Amino acid sequence: DAGVIQSPRHEVTEMGQEVTLRCKPISGHDYLFWYRQTMMRGLELLIYFNNNVPIDDSGMPEDRFSAKMPNASFSTLKIQPSEPRDSAVYFCASSLLVRVREGYTFGSGTRLTVV
Amino acid sequence: ELKVEQNPLFLSMQEGKNYTIYCNYSTTSDRLYWYRQDPGKSLESLFVLLSNGAVKQEGRLMASLDTKARLSTLHITAAVHDLSATYFCAVAYSGGGADGLTFGKGTHLIIQP
């Protein structure tokens, strides 16, 4: 199992540009989570999906942020337009409901820098 | 709103010493997780605690859960340098599903020779 795969690993972009982060969950997992990690705010849950349907997006900071999960093996987190304060590490995690008590598996993260 | 507080946030200790990290949470939960994060890396699952009085041990680390006090501890025994990392506790709502986790701020642990 390749684990949760995120791309790109690093992204540097200019303020105002659109940024798209990608995630491939573990095959068969039915939950997918997007987290953001910053020094100031720690790890924050942005949004999560169950069977490709968004369940809770209350953590999405602004309308500039959007997330989709068009199928069970792919999700995107888009920021448009990006701002310097969006600089953070974005993690994707996945889980299987019947095995949730074993934990959640995190991807390697995407380090986003907006200049 | 579920809140998770860890303390201490920073800890510098010598090899061979023992220490405990504390994790308090504000509302009822049926799952508590401990994760480790090395600099620039992802989160690695250490322990999952599911019931009151649960205790799990792996090497020099031992985690426990008191659901009545809404408190979990991560105890480090005879610390070694390799345990230097940031440790997070995370709590799930008692929803029965795979709810999103609420994380503490993390404890940045430095173990000096």
mmCIF file of C-alpha atoms in Angstrom:
data_model
loop_
_atom_site.group_PDB
_atom_site.id
_atom_site.type_symbol
_atom_site.label_atom_id
_atom_site.label_comp_id
_atom_site.label_asym_id
_atom_site.label_seq_id
_atom_site.Cartn_x
_atom_site.Cartn_y
_atom_site.Cartn_z
ATOM 1 C CA ASP A 1 0.000 0.000 0.000
ATOM 2 C CA ALA A 2 1.486 3.320 -1.075
ATOM 3 C CA GLY A 3 -0.254 5.260 1.664
ATOM 4 C CA VAL A 4 -1.901 8.637 1.207
ATOM 5 C CA ILE A 5 -0.239 10.431 -1.686
ATOM 6 C CA GLN A 6 -0.146 14.205 -1.918
ATOM 7 C CA SER A 7 1.184 16.421 -4.656
ATOM 8 C CA PRO A 8 3.037 18.607 -5.053
ATOM 9 C CA ARG A 9 5.346 18.298 -2.031
ATOM 10 C CA HIS A 10 6.299 21.955 -2.283
ATOM 11 C CA GLU A 11 4.569 24.845 -3.996
ATOM 12 C CA VAL A 12 5.727 28.419 -4.237
ATOM 13 C CA THR A 13 3.348 30.846 -5.842
ATOM 14 C CA GLU A 14 2.729 34.528 -6.107
ATOM 15 C CA MET A 15 -0.065 36.265 -4.292
ATOM 16 C CA GLY A 16 -3.242 36.257 -6.354
ATOM 17 C CA GLN A 17 -2.489 33.053 -8.214
ATOM 18 C CA GLU A 18 -4.635 29.959 -8.087
ATOM 19 C CA VAL A 19 -3.195 26.984 -6.237
ATOM 20 C CA THR A 20 -4.419 23.396 -6.452
ATOM 21 C CA LEU A 21 -3.321 20.724 -4.017
ATOM 22 C CA ARG A 22 -3.989 17.076 -4.758
ATOM 23 C CA CYS A 23 -4.567 13.988 -2.679
ATOM 24 C CA LYS A 24 -4.963 10.301 -3.417
ATOM 25 C CA PRO A 25 -6.316 8.429 -0.386
ATOM 26 C CA ILE A 26 -5.553 4.842 0.484
ATOM 27 C CA SER A 27 -7.525 2.557 -1.773
ATOM 28 C CA GLY A 28 -10.781 1.497 -0.138
ATOM 29 C CA HIS A 29 -10.821 4.219 2.487
ATOM 30 C CA ASP A 30 -14.180 5.975 2.679
ATOM 31 C CA TYR A 31 -13.200 9.102 4.610
ATOM 32 C CA LEU A 32 -10.869 11.842 3.467
ATOM 33 C CA PHE A 33 -9.745 14.832 5.520
ATOM 34 C CA TRP A 34 -7.886 18.038 4.683
ATOM 35 C CA TYR A 35 -5.857 19.704 7.454
ATOM 36 C CA ARG A 36 -3.724 22.818 7.547
ATOM 37 C CA GLN A 37 -0.729 23.226 9.852
ATOM 38 C CA THR A 38 0.803 26.556 10.827
ATOM 39 C CA MET A 39 3.006 27.601 13.705
ATOM 40 C CA MET A 40 0.405 30.022 15.003
ATOM 41 C CA ARG A 41 -2.744 27.916 14.739
ATOM 42 C CA GLY A 42 -1.411 24.371 14.825
ATOM 43 C CA LEU A 43 -3.307 21.639 12.993
ATOM 44 C CA GLU A 44 -6.754 22.680 11.819
ATOM 45 C CA LEU A 45 -9.379 20.535 10.134
ATOM 46 C CA LEU A 46 -10.538 22.265 6.978
ATOM 47 C CA ILE A 47 -13.037 19.836 5.472
ATOM 48 C CA TYR A 48 -13.776 16.155 5.298
ATOM 49 C CA PHE A 49 -15.589 13.821 2.946
ATOM 50 C CA ASN A 50 -17.402 10.534 3.364
ATOM 51 C CA ASN A 51 -17.881 8.469 0.226
ATOM 52 C CA ASN A 52 -16.907 11.518 -1.839
ATOM 53 C CA VAL A 53 -19.560 13.737 -0.222
ATOM 54 C CA PRO A 54 -18.470 16.752 1.841
ATOM 55 C CA ILE A 55 -19.647 16.264 5.419
ATOM 56 C CA ASP A 56 -18.246 19.242 7.289
ATOM 57 C CA ASP A 57 -16.591 22.261 5.682
ATOM 58 C CA SER A 58 -16.914 24.559 8.675
ATOM 59 C CA GLY A 59 -13.153 24.776 8.954
ATOM 60 C CA MET A 60 -12.655 26.220 5.485
ATOM 61 C CA PRO A 61 -11.360 29.686 6.272
ATOM 62 C CA GLU A 62 -12.825 31.701 3.422
ATOM 63 C CA ASP A 63 -14.635 31.477 0.148
ATOM 64 C CA ARG A 64 -11.261 31.514 -1.513
ATOM 65 C CA PHE A 65 -10.889 27.910 -0.411
ATOM 66 C CA SER A 66 -12.748 25.089 -2.111
ATOM 67 C CA ALA A 67 -12.400 21.308 -2.065
ATOM 68 C CA LYS A 68 -13.737 18.575 -4.277
ATOM 69 C CA MET A 69 -13.699 14.830 -4.358
ATOM 70 C CA PRO A 70 -14.862 13.743 -7.806
ATOM 71 C CA ASN A 71 -14.204 10.075 -7.116
ATOM 72 C CA ALA A 72 -13.020 7.752 -4.398
ATOM 73 C CA SER A 73 -9.388 8.008 -5.376
ATOM 74 C CA PHE A 74 -8.839 11.717 -5.807
ATOM 75 C CA SER A 75 -9.440 14.999 -4.024
ATOM 76 C CA THR A 76 -8.339 18.572 -4.595
ATOM 77 C CA LEU A 77 -8.045 21.612 -2.395
ATOM 78 C CA LYS A 78 -8.034 24.860 -4.337
ATOM 79 C CA ILE A 79 -7.166 28.365 -3.188
ATOM 80 C CA GLN A 80 -8.141 31.190 -5.485
ATOM 81 C CA PRO A 81 -6.794 33.814 -5.165
ATOM 82 C CA SER A 82 -3.942 32.856 -2.865
ATOM 83 C CA GLU A 83 -2.625 35.197 -0.167
ATOM 84 C CA PRO A 84 0.586 35.150 1.887
ATOM 85 C CA ARG A 85 -1.361 34.153 5.009
ATOM 86 C CA ASP A 86 -2.312 30.912 3.262
ATOM 87 C CA SER A 87 1.300 29.785 3.574
ATOM 88 C CA ALA A 88 1.209 26.558 5.557
ATOM 89 C CA VAL A 89 1.620 22.815 5.290
ATOM 90 C CA TYR A 90 -1.544 21.158 4.028
ATOM 91 C CA PHE A 91 -2.103 17.539 4.985
ATOM 92 C CA CYS A 92 -4.544 15.055 3.583
ATOM 93 C CA ALA A 93 -5.577 12.036 5.642
ATOM 94 C CA SER A 94 -7.812 9.071 4.992
ATOM 95 C CA SER A 95 -9.600 6.475 7.068
ATOM 96 C CA LEU A 96 -11.908 3.519 6.811
ATOM 97 C CA LEU A 97 -15.008 3.726 8.994
ATOM 98 C CA VAL A 98 -14.890 0.143 10.141
ATOM 99 C CA ARG A 99 -11.252 0.590 11.080
ATOM 100 C CA VAL A 100 -11.418 4.132 12.422
ATOM 101 C CA ARG A 101 -10.406 2.881 15.806
ATOM 102 C CA GLU A 102 -7.057 1.994 14.343
ATOM 103 C CA GLY A 103 -6.363 5.574 13.404
ATOM 104 C CA TYR A 104 -6.120 7.906 10.474
ATOM 105 C CA THR A 105 -3.310 7.821 7.909
ATOM 106 C CA PHE A 106 -1.742 11.108 6.920
ATOM 107 C CA GLY A 107 0.005 11.986 3.698
ATOM 108 C CA SER A 108 3.403 13.650 3.542
ATOM 109 C CA GLY A 109 1.870 17.087 3.152
ATOM 110 C CA THR A 110 2.217 19.962 0.719
ATOM 111 C CA ARG A 111 4.261 22.913 1.891
ATOM 112 C CA LEU A 112 2.702 26.007 0.337
ATOM 113 C CA THR A 113 4.501 29.327 0.243
ATOM 114 C CA VAL A 114 2.676 32.355 -1.115
ATOM 115 C CA VAL A 115 4.952 35.326 -1.797
ATOM 116 C CA GLU B 1 -16.772 23.285 20.504
ATOM 117 C CA LEU B 2 -14.235 20.620 21.329
ATOM 118 C CA LYS B 3 -11.002 22.020 22.734
ATOM 119 C CA VAL B 4 -7.806 20.088 23.308
ATOM 120 C CA GLU B 5 -5.027 21.448 25.491
ATOM 121 C CA GLN B 6 -1.581 19.986 25.805
ATOM 122 C CA ASN B 7 1.102 20.831 28.271
ATOM 123 C CA PRO B 8 3.856 21.509 28.296
ATOM 124 C CA LEU B 9 4.228 22.941 24.788
ATOM 125 C CA PHE B 10 8.010 22.810 24.962
ATOM 126 C CA LEU B 11 10.125 20.372 26.890
ATOM 127 C CA SER B 12 13.867 19.980 27.006
ATOM 128 C CA MET B 13 15.120 17.033 28.957
ATOM 129 C CA GLN B 14 18.182 14.901 29.393
ATOM 130 C CA GLU B 15 18.598 11.372 28.249
ATOM 131 C CA GLY B 16 17.683 8.840 30.878
ATOM 132 C CA LYS B 17 15.069 10.996 32.553
ATOM 133 C CA ASN B 18 11.334 10.368 32.809
ATOM 134 C CA TYR B 19 8.629 12.827 31.929
ATOM 135 C CA THR B 20 4.908 13.100 31.212
ATOM 136 C CA ILE B 21 2.964 15.072 28.643
ATOM 137 C CA TYR B 22 -0.629 15.937 29.499
ATOM 138 C CA CYS B 23 -3.629 16.257 27.213
ATOM 139 C CA ASN B 24 -6.939 17.667 28.439
ATOM 140 C CA TYR B 25 -10.059 17.852 26.322
ATOM 141 C CA SER B 26 -13.320 19.667 26.841
ATOM 142 C CA THR B 27 -16.155 17.345 25.800
ATOM 143 C CA THR B 28 -17.012 13.681 25.811
ATOM 144 C CA SER B 29 -15.115 11.599 23.311
ATOM 145 C CA ASP B 30 -14.732 7.911 22.630
ATOM 146 C CA ARG B 31 -11.394 8.102 20.857
ATOM 147 C CA LEU B 32 -8.091 9.735 21.656
ATOM 148 C CA TYR B 33 -5.024 9.504 19.462
ATOM 149 C CA TRP B 34 -1.363 10.269 19.977
ATOM 150 C CA TYR B 35 0.793 11.196 16.999
ATOM 151 C CA ARG B 36 4.454 11.918 16.528
ATOM 152 C CA GLN B 37 5.818 14.419 14.009
ATOM 153 C CA ASP B 38 9.484 14.821 13.079
ATOM 154 C CA PRO B 39 10.592 18.155 11.588
ATOM 155 C CA GLY B 40 9.346 18.535 8.032
ATOM 156 C CA LYS B 41 7.603 15.179 8.125
ATOM 157 C CA SER B 42 4.092 13.829 8.317
ATOM 158 C CA LEU B 43 2.224 12.592 11.368
ATOM 159 C CA GLU B 44 2.907 9.090 12.568
ATOM 160 C CA SER B 45 0.271 7.319 14.630
ATOM 161 C CA LEU B 46 1.538 6.155 18.023
ATOM 162 C CA PHE B 47 -1.466 5.132 20.089
ATOM 163 C CA VAL B 48 -5.233 4.920 19.903
ATOM 164 C CA LEU B 49 -7.059 4.956 23.244
ATOM 165 C CA LEU B 50 -10.699 3.928 23.217
ATOM 166 C CA SER B 51 -11.928 3.409 26.741
ATOM 167 C CA ASN B 52 -11.602 4.694 30.250
ATOM 168 C CA GLY B 53 -8.525 3.298 31.915
ATOM 169 C CA ALA B 54 -6.962 2.253 28.626
ATOM 170 C CA VAL B 55 -3.189 1.970 28.776
ATOM 171 C CA LYS B 56 -0.908 1.246 25.845
ATOM 172 C CA GLN B 57 2.844 0.923 25.746
ATOM 173 C CA GLU B 58 5.370 0.852 22.969
ATOM 174 C CA GLY B 59 9.015 0.854 23.929
ATOM 175 C CA ARG B 60 9.748 3.840 26.173
ATOM 176 C CA LEU B 61 6.360 5.445 25.571
ATOM 177 C CA MET B 62 3.190 4.713 27.508
ATOM 178 C CA ALA B 63 -0.176 6.372 26.992
ATOM 179 C CA SER B 64 -3.206 6.303 29.253
ATOM 180 C CA LEU B 65 -6.733 7.642 29.186
ATOM 181 C CA ASP B 66 -9.092 8.813 31.935
ATOM 182 C CA THR B 67 -12.373 9.673 30.249
ATOM 183 C CA LYS B 68 -13.977 10.874 33.471
ATOM 184 C CA ALA B 69 -11.247 13.471 33.966
ATOM 185 C CA ARG B 70 -11.021 14.008 30.170
ATOM 186 C CA LEU B 71 -7.295 13.537 30.474
ATOM 187 C CA SER B 72 -4.708 11.528 28.627
ATOM 188 C CA THR B 73 -1.038 11.249 29.455
ATOM 189 C CA LEU B 74 1.980 10.242 27.418
ATOM 190 C CA HIS B 75 4.773 9.065 29.674
ATOM 191 C CA ILE B 76 8.353 8.837 28.526
ATOM 192 C CA THR B 77 10.632 6.470 30.410
ATOM 193 C CA ALA B 78 14.414 6.790 30.330
ATOM 194 C CA ALA B 79 14.329 9.158 27.368
ATOM 195 C CA VAL B 80 16.724 8.715 24.468
ATOM 196 C CA HIS B 81 17.685 11.225 21.800
ATOM 197 C CA ASP B 82 15.683 9.404 19.109
ATOM 198 C CA LEU B 83 12.485 10.360 20.881
ATOM 199 C CA SER B 84 13.058 14.037 20.111
ATOM 200 C CA ALA B 85 10.019 15.133 18.086
ATOM 201 C CA THR B 86 6.714 16.958 18.414
ATOM 202 C CA TYR B 87 3.935 14.929 19.996
ATOM 203 C CA PHE B 88 0.280 15.651 19.377
ATOM 204 C CA CYS B 89 -2.824 14.357 21.021
ATOM 205 C CA ALA B 90 -6.037 14.429 19.009
ATOM 206 C CA VAL B 91 -9.622 13.810 19.987
ATOM 207 C CA ALA B 92 -12.658 12.749 17.985
ATOM 208 C CA TYR B 93 -16.249 13.611 18.736
ATOM 209 C CA SER B 94 -18.405 10.816 20.066
ATOM 210 C CA GLY B 95 -20.277 10.554 16.833
ATOM 211 C CA GLY B 96 -19.573 6.956 16.079
ATOM 212 C CA GLY B 97 -18.251 7.834 12.682
ATOM 213 C CA ALA B 98 -14.861 8.808 11.376
ATOM 214 C CA ASP B 99 -15.153 12.388 12.561
ATOM 215 C CA GLY B 100 -12.443 14.907 11.968
ATOM 216 C CA LEU B 101 -9.905 15.060 14.739
ATOM 217 C CA THR B 102 -9.271 18.102 16.917
ATOM 218 C CA PHE B 103 -5.584 18.399 17.717
ATOM 219 C CA GLY B 104 -3.737 19.897 20.618
ATOM 220 C CA LYS B 105 -1.003 22.436 19.897
ATOM 221 C CA GLY B 106 1.661 19.788 20.262
ATOM 222 C CA THR B 107 4.556 19.273 22.657
ATOM 223 C CA HIS B 108 7.947 19.999 21.156
ATOM 224 C CA LEU B 109 10.284 17.581 22.896
ATOM 225 C CA ILE B 110 14.047 17.912 22.801
ATOM 226 C CA ILE B 111 16.127 15.221 24.444
ATOM 227 C CA GLN B 112 19.708 16.160 25.037
ATOM 228 C CA PRO B 113 22.567 13.699 25.495
#
